[in-house]
Every structure is written in C-alpha cells, then in structure tokens.
PDB file of C-alpha atoms in Angstrom:
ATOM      1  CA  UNK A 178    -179.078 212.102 117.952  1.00 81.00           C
ATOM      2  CA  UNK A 179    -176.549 210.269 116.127  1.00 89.00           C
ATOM      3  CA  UNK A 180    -174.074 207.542 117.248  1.00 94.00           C
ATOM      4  CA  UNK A 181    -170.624 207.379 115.065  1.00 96.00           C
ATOM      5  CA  UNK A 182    -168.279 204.179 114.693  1.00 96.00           C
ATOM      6  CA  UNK A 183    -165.507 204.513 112.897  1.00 96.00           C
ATOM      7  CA  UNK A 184    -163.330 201.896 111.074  1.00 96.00           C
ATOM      8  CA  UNK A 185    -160.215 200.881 108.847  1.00 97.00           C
ATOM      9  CA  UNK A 186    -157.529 202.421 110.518  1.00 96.00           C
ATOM     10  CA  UNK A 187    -153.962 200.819 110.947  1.00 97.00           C
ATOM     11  CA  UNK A 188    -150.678 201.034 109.535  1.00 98.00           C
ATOM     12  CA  UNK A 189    -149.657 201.376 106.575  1.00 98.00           C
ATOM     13  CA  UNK A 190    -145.817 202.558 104.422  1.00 98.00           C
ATOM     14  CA  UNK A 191    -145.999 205.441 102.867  1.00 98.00           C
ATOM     15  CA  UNK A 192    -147.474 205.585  99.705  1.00 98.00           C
ATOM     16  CA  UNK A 193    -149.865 203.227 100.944  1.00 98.00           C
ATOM     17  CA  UNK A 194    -153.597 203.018 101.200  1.00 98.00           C
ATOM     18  CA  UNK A 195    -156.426 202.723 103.629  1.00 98.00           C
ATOM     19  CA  UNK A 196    -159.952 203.382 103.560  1.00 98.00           C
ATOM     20  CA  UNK A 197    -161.747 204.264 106.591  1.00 98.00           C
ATOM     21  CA  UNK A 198    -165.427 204.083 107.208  1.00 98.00           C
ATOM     22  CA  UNK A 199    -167.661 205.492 109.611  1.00 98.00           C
ATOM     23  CA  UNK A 200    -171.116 203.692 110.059  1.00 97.00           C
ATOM     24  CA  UNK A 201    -173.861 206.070 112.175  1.00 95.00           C
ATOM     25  CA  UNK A 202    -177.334 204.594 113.925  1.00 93.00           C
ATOM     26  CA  UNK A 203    -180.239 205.609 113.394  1.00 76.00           C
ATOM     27  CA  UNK A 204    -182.636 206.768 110.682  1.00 70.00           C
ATOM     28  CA  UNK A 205    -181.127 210.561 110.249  1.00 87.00           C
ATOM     29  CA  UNK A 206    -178.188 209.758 108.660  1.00 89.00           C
ATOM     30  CA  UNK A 207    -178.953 211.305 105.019  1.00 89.00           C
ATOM     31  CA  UNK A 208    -179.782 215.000 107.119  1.00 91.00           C
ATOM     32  CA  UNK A 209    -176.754 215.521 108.848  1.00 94.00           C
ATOM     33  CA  UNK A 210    -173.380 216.643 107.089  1.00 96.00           C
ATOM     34  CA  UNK A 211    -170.371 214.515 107.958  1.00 97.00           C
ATOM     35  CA  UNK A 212    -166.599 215.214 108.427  1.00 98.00           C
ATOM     36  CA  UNK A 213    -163.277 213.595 109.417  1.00 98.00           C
ATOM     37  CA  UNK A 214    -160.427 214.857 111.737  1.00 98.00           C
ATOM     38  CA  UNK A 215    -157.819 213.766 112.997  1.00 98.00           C
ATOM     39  CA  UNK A 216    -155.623 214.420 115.823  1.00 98.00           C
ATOM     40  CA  UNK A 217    -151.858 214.108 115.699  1.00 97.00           C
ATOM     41  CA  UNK A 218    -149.418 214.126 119.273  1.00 93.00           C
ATOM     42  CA  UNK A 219    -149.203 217.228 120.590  1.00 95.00           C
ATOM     43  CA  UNK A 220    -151.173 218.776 117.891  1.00 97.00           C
ATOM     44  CA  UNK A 221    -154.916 220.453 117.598  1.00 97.00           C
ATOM     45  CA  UNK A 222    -157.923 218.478 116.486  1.00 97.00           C
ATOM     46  CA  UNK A 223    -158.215 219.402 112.350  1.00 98.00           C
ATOM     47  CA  UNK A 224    -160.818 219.257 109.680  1.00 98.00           C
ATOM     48  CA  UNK A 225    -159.255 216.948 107.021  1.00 98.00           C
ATOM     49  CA  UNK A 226    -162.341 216.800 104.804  1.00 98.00           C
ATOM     50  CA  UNK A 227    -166.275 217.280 104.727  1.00 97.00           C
ATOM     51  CA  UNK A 228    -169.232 216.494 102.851  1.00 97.00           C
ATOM     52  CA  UNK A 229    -172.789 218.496 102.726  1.00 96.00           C
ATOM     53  CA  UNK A 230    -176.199 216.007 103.185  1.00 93.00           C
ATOM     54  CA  UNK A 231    -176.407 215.879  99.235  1.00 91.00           C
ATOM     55  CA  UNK A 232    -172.311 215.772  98.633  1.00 89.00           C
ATOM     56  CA  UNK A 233    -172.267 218.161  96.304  1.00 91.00           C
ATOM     57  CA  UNK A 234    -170.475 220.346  98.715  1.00 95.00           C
ATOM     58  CA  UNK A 235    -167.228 218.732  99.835  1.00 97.00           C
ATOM     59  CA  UNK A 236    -164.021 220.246 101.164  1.00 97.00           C
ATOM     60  CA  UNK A 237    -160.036 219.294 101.870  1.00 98.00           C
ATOM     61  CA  UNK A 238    -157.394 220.748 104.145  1.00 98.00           C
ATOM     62  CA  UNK A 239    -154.600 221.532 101.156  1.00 98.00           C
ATOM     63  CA  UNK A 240    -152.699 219.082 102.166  1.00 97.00           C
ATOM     64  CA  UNK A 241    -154.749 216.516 101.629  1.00 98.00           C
ATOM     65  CA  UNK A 242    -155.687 217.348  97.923  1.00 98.00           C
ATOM     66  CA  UNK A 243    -155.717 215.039  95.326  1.00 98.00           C
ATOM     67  CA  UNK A 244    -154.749 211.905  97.666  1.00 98.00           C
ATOM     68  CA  UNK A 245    -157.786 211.676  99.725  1.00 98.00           C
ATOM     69  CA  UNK A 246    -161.712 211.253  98.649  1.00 98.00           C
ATOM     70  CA  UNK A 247    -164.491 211.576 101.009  1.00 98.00           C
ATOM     71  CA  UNK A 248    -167.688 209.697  99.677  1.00 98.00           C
ATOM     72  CA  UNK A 249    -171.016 208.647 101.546  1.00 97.00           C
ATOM     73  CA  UNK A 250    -173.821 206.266 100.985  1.00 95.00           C
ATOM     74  CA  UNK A 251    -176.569 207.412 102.320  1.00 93.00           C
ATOM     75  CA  UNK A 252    -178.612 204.389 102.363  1.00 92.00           C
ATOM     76  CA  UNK A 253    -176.166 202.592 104.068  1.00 94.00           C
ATOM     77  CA  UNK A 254    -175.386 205.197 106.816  1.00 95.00           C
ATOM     78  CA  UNK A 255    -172.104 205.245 106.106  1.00 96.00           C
ATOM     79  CA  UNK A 256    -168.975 207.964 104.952  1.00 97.00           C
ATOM     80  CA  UNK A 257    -165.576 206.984 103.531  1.00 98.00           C
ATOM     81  CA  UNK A 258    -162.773 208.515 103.944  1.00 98.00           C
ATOM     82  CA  UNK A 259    -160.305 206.673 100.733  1.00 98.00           C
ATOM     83  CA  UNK A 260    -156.286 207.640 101.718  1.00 98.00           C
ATOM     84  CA  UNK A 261    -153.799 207.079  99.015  1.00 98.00           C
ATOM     85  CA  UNK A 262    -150.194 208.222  98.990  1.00 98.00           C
ATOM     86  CA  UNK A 263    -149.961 208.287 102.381  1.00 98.00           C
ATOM     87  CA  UNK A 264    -147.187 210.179 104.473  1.00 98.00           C
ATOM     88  CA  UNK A 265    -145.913 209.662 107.654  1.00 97.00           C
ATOM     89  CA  UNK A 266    -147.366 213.300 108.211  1.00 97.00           C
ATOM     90  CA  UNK A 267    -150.643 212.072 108.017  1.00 98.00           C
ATOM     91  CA  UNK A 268    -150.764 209.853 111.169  1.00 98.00           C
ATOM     92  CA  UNK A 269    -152.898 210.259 113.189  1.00 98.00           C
ATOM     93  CA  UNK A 270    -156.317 209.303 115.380  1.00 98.00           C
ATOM     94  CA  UNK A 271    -158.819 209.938 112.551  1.00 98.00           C
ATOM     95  CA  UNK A 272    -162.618 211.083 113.951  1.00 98.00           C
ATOM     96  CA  UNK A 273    -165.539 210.843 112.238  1.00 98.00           C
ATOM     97  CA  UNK A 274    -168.242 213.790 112.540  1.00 97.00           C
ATOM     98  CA  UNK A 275    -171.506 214.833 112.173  1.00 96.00           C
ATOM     99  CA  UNK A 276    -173.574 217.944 112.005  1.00 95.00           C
ATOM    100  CA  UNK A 277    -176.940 219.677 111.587  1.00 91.00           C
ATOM    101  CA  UNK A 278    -175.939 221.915 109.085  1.00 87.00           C
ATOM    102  CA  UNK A 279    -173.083 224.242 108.687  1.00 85.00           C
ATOM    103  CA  UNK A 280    -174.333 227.289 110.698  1.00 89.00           C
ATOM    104  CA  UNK A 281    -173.586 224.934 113.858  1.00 91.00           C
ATOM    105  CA  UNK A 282    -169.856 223.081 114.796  1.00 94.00           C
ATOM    106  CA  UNK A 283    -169.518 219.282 114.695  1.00 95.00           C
ATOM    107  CA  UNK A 284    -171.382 218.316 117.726  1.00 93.00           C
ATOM    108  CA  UNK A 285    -171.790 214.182 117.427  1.00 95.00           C
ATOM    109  CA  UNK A 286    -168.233 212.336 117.232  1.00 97.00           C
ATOM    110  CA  UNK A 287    -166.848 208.835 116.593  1.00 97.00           C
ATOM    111  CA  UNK A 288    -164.439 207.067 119.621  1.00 97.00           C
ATOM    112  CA  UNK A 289    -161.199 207.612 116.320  1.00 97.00           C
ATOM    113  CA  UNK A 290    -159.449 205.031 114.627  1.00 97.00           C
ATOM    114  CA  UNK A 291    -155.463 205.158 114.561  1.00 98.00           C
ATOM    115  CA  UNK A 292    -153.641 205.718 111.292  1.00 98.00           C
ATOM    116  CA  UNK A 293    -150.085 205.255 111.178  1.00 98.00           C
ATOM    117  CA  UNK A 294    -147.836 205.803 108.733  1.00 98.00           C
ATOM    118  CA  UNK A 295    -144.467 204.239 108.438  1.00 97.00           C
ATOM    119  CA  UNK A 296    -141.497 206.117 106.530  1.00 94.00           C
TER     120      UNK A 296
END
C-alpha cells in the first residue's frame, strides 16, 4: 500500500506557473505507475497526465500538451506535475495517483491540492 500527499497548489494569473508535487510513503514507490487528475465544479474526475514505473511511457489529455510535464524521481518518492501557461480552464482540485500497472484503474489517491487560475 501506498500513501499519496500532494503539494504546490494555489493561485496563480493565467499564463502563470506552478509545480505540484506528490511525495508517497513507503519503499514501493519506483513499482507503481503514477498519474494526476483533477476535478473541476460540477465536472467528472479526469486523467490530465501519467507516467509508467520507468517513464518512458507518459501520456497528456490534448489539452494539456505542450504546457504541462509530468516527471518523477524515483529515489525520492516523488512525481511532478510542472504547469506553465496556465488558463483559467485548468482550475481545478488536482489528485495525485498511483497504480499497479496499467491492466488495473488508479486505486491509491492523494487528499488534492487546489489550483486556481485567475483570468
């Protein structure tokens, strides 16, 4: 089992920055593959980006493209999630994830940090 604690969420003007992190316990870290949601009012909890155990496999809603990175360090349990050129579209509570593999659904998830973005 894995515990999740997300950070680096706040607000921000668009076409601003913010970096979130997402800092797991225990020694498993490096097998599980990580993601990040988020959740908008009144919307459905989406996928914004993952990253496979190795991070050679990654992947980005469209929308996100080419303004957010996902990154992890392994020997510092942790996964980034680096937001430039924000839009007001993008806020949000932003989840961290984790999985076995991806044959199985997210099962171990972060409390969310907010992310608001200011027009």
């Amino acid at each position: 089992q894995v515990q999740l604690v997300e950070s680096g969420g706040g607000l921000v003007q668009a076409g601003g920055s913010l970096r979130l992190s997402c800092t797991a316990s225990g020694r498993t870290f490096s097998t599980y593959d990580m993601g990040w949601f988020r959740q908008a009012p009144g919307k459905e909890r989406e996928l914004v980006a993952d990253i496979s155990v190795s991070g050679g496999t990654i992947y980005y809603k469209d929308s996100v493209k080419g303004r957010f990175t996902i990154s992890r360090d392994n020997a510092k349990n942790t996964v980034y999630l680096q937001m430039n050129s924000l839009k007001p579209d993008d806020t949000a509570v932003y989840y961290c994830a984790a999985r076995l593999n991806s044959r199985v659904e997210y099962s171990y998830w972060g409390q969310g940090t907010q992310v608001t973005v200011s027009s």
